[in-house]
XYZ file of C-alpha atoms in Angstrom:
321
model
C 17.912 -4.824 13.074
C 17.286 -0.975 13.386
C 19.609 0.431 10.776
C 17.806 -1.763 8.638
C 15.122 1.227 8.210
C 17.577 3.161 6.714
C 20.146 1.475 5.006
C 18.448 -2.034 3.376
C 15.472 -4.397 3.315
C 13.815 -5.827 6.369
C 14.820 -9.612 6.717
C 12.295 -11.291 9.737
C 12.809 -14.978 9.245
C 10.346 -16.080 11.768
C 8.358 -13.240 12.366
C 5.245 -12.445 10.807
C 5.551 -8.517 9.603
C 4.474 -6.071 7.810
C 7.777 -3.597 6.596
C 7.334 -0.044 5.246
C 9.021 2.647 4.763
C 6.457 5.140 5.851
C 2.934 6.297 5.111
C 2.844 8.193 1.723
C 3.588 11.329 0.680
C 2.836 11.772 -3.112
C 3.484 14.850 -5.236
C 1.647 15.332 -8.242
C 1.056 17.773 -10.813
C -2.821 18.803 -11.816
C -3.932 15.362 -11.124
C -7.326 16.324 -9.425
C -10.196 15.834 -11.287
C -11.084 19.354 -12.981
C -14.858 20.776 -13.809
C -16.205 18.546 -16.778
C -13.751 15.812 -16.354
C -15.015 12.976 -17.836
C -16.112 10.526 -15.393
C -14.885 6.862 -15.187
C -13.029 7.036 -18.287
C -10.570 4.240 -18.827
C -7.143 4.526 -20.233
C -7.010 0.839 -22.251
C -3.772 -1.198 -21.113
C -2.496 -1.291 -25.006
C -2.108 2.650 -24.735
C -0.645 3.079 -20.918
C 3.080 3.974 -21.276
C 5.479 0.923 -21.849
C 8.030 -0.293 -19.412
C 10.710 1.075 -21.383
C 9.493 4.740 -21.839
C 11.161 7.371 -19.672
C 8.832 9.208 -17.206
C 8.503 12.388 -19.593
C 7.570 10.301 -22.324
C 4.653 8.619 -20.225
C 3.569 12.337 -19.098
C 3.204 13.584 -22.838
C 0.600 10.188 -23.229
C -2.611 11.495 -24.876
C -5.515 10.616 -22.173
C -3.525 10.044 -19.365
C -5.357 8.530 -16.460
C -5.266 10.201 -13.022
C -8.392 12.574 -13.456
C -9.741 10.691 -16.054
C -9.623 13.748 -18.441
C -8.387 13.481 -22.159
C -5.246 15.211 -22.438
C -4.444 15.842 -19.212
C -0.484 16.167 -18.433
C -0.398 14.560 -15.053
C 2.810 12.752 -14.400
C 4.214 10.533 -11.728
C 6.889 12.769 -9.435
C 9.286 10.575 -7.898
C 6.830 9.355 -5.410
C 5.965 6.603 -2.740
C 3.055 4.484 -3.476
C 1.529 1.659 -1.103
C 2.267 -1.796 -2.786
C 0.308 -4.759 -0.864
C 1.875 -8.351 -0.752
C 0.194 -11.572 0.303
C 1.865 -13.213 3.297
C 1.460 -15.602 6.173
C 0.570 -14.224 9.775
C -1.444 -16.367 12.209
C -1.593 -19.328 9.869
C -3.547 -17.528 7.532
C -3.020 -15.920 4.136
C -2.675 -11.640 4.758
C -2.272 -8.499 3.082
C 1.209 -6.528 3.985
C 1.937 -3.388 2.478
C 5.683 -1.704 1.862
C 5.538 1.967 0.143
C 7.755 1.619 -2.967
C 9.233 4.061 -5.241
C 6.737 4.534 -8.305
C 9.983 4.890 -10.739
C 10.856 1.597 -9.268
C 8.533 0.084 -11.927
C 7.011 0.634 -15.805
C 6.357 4.039 -16.838
C 3.038 5.461 -16.196
C 1.135 8.467 -15.842
C -0.708 8.581 -12.622
C 0.246 6.915 -9.322
C -2.669 4.433 -9.447
C -1.413 2.837 -12.682
C 2.502 2.921 -11.186
C 1.599 1.017 -8.464
C -0.631 -1.399 -10.300
C 2.736 -2.006 -12.049
C 4.601 -2.590 -8.920
C 2.231 -5.073 -7.683
C 3.420 -7.382 -10.448
C 6.882 -6.346 -11.572
C 8.452 -5.363 -8.241
C 9.563 -7.750 -5.711
C 9.098 -7.538 -2.434
C 11.441 -6.463 0.169
C 10.643 -9.022 2.554
C 11.461 -12.469 1.362
C 8.421 -13.901 3.459
C 5.977 -11.848 0.769
C 4.739 -12.889 -2.409
C 2.956 -11.585 -5.410
C 0.133 -13.828 -7.142
C 0.384 -11.675 -10.217
C 2.350 -11.841 -13.074
C 4.281 -9.068 -14.483
C 3.511 -6.915 -17.119
C 4.766 -3.466 -18.519
C 1.291 -2.032 -19.211
C -1.131 -0.707 -16.881
C -4.385 1.851 -17.565
C -6.632 3.167 -14.847
C -8.913 6.186 -14.392
C -11.092 7.683 -11.889
C -14.415 8.914 -11.864
C -16.251 11.381 -9.307
C -17.986 8.819 -7.389
C -14.786 6.709 -6.047
C -14.590 3.975 -8.738
C -11.567 3.303 -9.727
C -11.345 1.349 -13.054
C -7.826 -0.396 -13.962
C -6.979 -2.207 -17.012
C -4.637 -5.149 -17.457
C -3.462 -7.110 -20.006
C -4.315 -10.749 -19.524
C -0.855 -11.970 -19.085
C -1.722 -10.377 -15.721
C -3.515 -13.132 -14.634
C -1.388 -15.944 -13.201
C -2.649 -19.589 -14.795
C -3.351 -22.062 -12.360
C -4.614 -19.936 -8.818
C -6.663 -21.857 -6.645
C -10.058 -19.875 -5.430
C -8.806 -18.649 -2.324
C -5.283 -17.423 -4.187
C -7.443 -15.745 -7.130
C -9.572 -13.947 -4.010
C -6.356 -13.373 -2.251
C -4.419 -11.646 -5.817
C -7.693 -9.560 -6.465
C -7.858 -8.042 -2.928
C -3.714 -7.170 -3.530
C -4.859 -5.400 -6.342
C -7.807 -3.498 -4.693
C -6.092 -2.550 -1.952
C -3.105 -1.291 -3.566
C -4.882 0.606 -5.765
C -7.565 1.895 -3.169
C -4.643 3.228 -0.803
C -2.884 5.081 -3.883
C -5.850 6.690 -4.813
C -6.388 7.915 -0.873
C -3.078 8.801 -0.375
C -2.744 10.688 -3.210
C -5.956 12.778 -3.208
C -7.289 11.173 -6.053
C -10.777 10.141 -4.213
C -13.526 12.514 -3.268
C -14.024 12.962 0.495
C -16.157 10.306 2.087
C -15.885 8.266 -0.674
C -15.926 4.271 -0.379
C -13.836 3.468 -3.379
C -14.593 0.646 -5.232
C -12.260 -0.958 -7.983
C -13.627 -2.075 -11.205
C -11.020 -4.303 -13.246
C -10.758 -4.676 -17.361
C -9.038 -7.382 -19.263
C -7.150 -5.943 -22.780
C -10.242 -3.253 -22.105
C -13.493 -5.662 -21.848
C -15.434 -6.104 -18.682
C -16.583 -8.904 -16.861
C -14.081 -11.455 -17.832
C -13.078 -14.603 -16.303
C -9.708 -14.409 -14.725
C -7.474 -17.047 -13.023
C -9.342 -19.886 -14.600
C -12.354 -19.514 -11.634
C -13.438 -16.135 -10.917
C -15.989 -13.443 -13.565
C -15.089 -10.228 -12.755
C -18.895 -9.204 -12.727
C -18.824 -7.098 -9.726
C -16.532 -4.216 -8.497
C -14.136 -4.799 -5.985
C -14.152 -3.416 -2.428
C -11.148 -3.592 -0.232
C -11.267 -6.420 2.606
C -9.880 -4.957 5.589
C -10.362 -8.660 7.532
C -7.308 -9.322 4.945
C -5.086 -6.539 6.416
C -1.680 -7.832 8.477
C -2.250 -7.703 12.187
C -0.391 -4.916 12.893
C -0.669 -0.871 11.095
C 1.325 1.740 11.634
C -0.489 5.131 10.113
C 1.737 8.325 11.122
C 4.045 9.485 10.754
C 4.058 10.020 7.323
C 6.749 10.339 5.016
C 7.530 14.049 4.591
C 9.380 16.434 6.498
C 7.973 17.358 10.317
C 8.547 20.332 12.366
C 10.376 19.649 15.096
C 8.270 19.316 18.292
C 5.516 16.728 18.529
C 5.452 13.923 16.207
C 2.776 11.873 16.320
C 2.792 8.025 15.787
C -0.424 6.307 15.430
C -2.055 2.884 13.962
C -4.306 0.092 14.016
C -3.950 -3.294 15.347
C -6.625 -6.555 14.958
C -8.085 -7.540 17.862
C -6.010 -10.595 19.273
C -2.917 -8.391 19.002
C -1.670 -7.500 22.913
C 1.250 -5.818 24.213
C 1.495 -3.163 21.616
C 5.007 -1.189 22.264
C 6.687 1.529 20.077
C 10.279 2.894 19.688
C 11.971 5.922 17.879
C 15.618 5.123 16.920
C 18.006 7.354 15.614
C 20.285 6.867 12.187
C 22.274 5.008 13.974
C 20.359 2.598 15.835
C 20.131 3.665 19.185
C 16.654 3.857 20.640
C 15.869 7.553 21.684
C 12.170 7.163 22.508
C 9.361 4.302 23.471
C 7.118 2.761 25.498
C 3.589 0.775 25.885
C 0.672 2.254 24.344
C -3.067 2.111 25.111
C -5.467 0.887 22.765
C -8.786 1.725 22.271
C -11.644 -0.490 20.558
C -12.779 0.689 17.275
C -15.939 -0.062 15.693
C -14.794 -2.138 12.651
C -13.406 -4.868 15.032
C -9.768 -3.252 15.166
C -8.410 -1.227 17.898
C -6.066 2.104 17.588
C -3.385 3.471 19.182
C -1.790 7.120 19.450
C 1.081 8.479 21.186
C 3.271 11.560 20.691
C 6.735 11.827 20.799
C 8.844 15.045 20.926
C 12.322 15.570 18.291
C 14.399 17.203 17.194
C 16.043 17.656 13.864
C 17.198 14.539 12.105
C 15.997 11.239 10.383
C 14.433 8.789 12.932
C 13.128 5.242 12.181
C 9.657 4.019 13.932
C 8.920 0.759 15.148
C 5.729 -0.561 16.606
C 5.636 -4.462 17.713
C 2.535 -6.461 19.233
C 2.005 -10.202 20.368
C -0.588 -11.917 18.057
C -2.829 -14.679 20.012
C -0.305 -17.551 19.119
C 2.250 -15.737 20.801
C 4.137 -14.241 17.825
C 5.948 -11.098 16.944
C 3.906 -8.993 14.611
C 5.802 -5.796 13.844
C 5.491 -2.695 11.259
C 8.095 0.161 10.444
C 8.366 3.735 9.092
C 10.341 6.214 9.062
C 10.154 10.201 9.749
C 12.611 13.189 8.894
C 12.157 16.201 11.159
C 13.383 19.653 10.150
C 14.191 22.732 12.353
C 11.631 25.247 12.277
């Protein structure tokens, strides 16, 4: 089980768990909005880099999104982006997060477009997860100074035949993916409450999935997130010494415990965590562990209201000071 954190996808047939590599650290070159950047411009999907284009070609695409400024040369580096999948937990459909390498999917010029494309083309690592989108090889995106994210998708991305509940979940899958990516890459203004405008082949207010009119911006619904979330440690090198382990759980998740495992799968530290109620209806937890240089897996587990195991996994590299 523990070595899966380093070598293979997690396979948890009976556990309602969320698998992730670690919280992301994205390295971008010059993607923050500059002075005078055009607010809320969008790169239509028809002009986004196709899947067959190499990363270097994508970087040269005119009007690259990310900053919203025409002529930006921003490009996605080898980076992890959060992608959300649909899955079952507590007898309901929830959203589960995996951190994926942006280069797994179609070439894109900014991390938001890369994450949205992966949402349609990548296969979840956990076999219990699924996507509600049809694969496409072109996605456009832009951000505005007020925190609005515009995503432009081809019409074929919207899988036909979804009922109203699944259509709502699909749009939340997209909203969570692009807002989390924008936040983790520093593309959102501080204290912004992000919202997502969805275009279809460059057109606004289209009807999608046969039943939903895109006449209002989307906001992520936290009630649809998985029961247990590991927030720290974030991916990337950490200096040896105290490493923070923190996260949040939905109310009703009890007996939250953490463990740190070495590359051989041996537990090097662990224990129970104290939870603190928060205003948003969740509980938070935090602890610290002293770690020497090396690579480690981090796991948090808990029990849901039905007595089932909920879980989240991460990884961290500790380096000498």
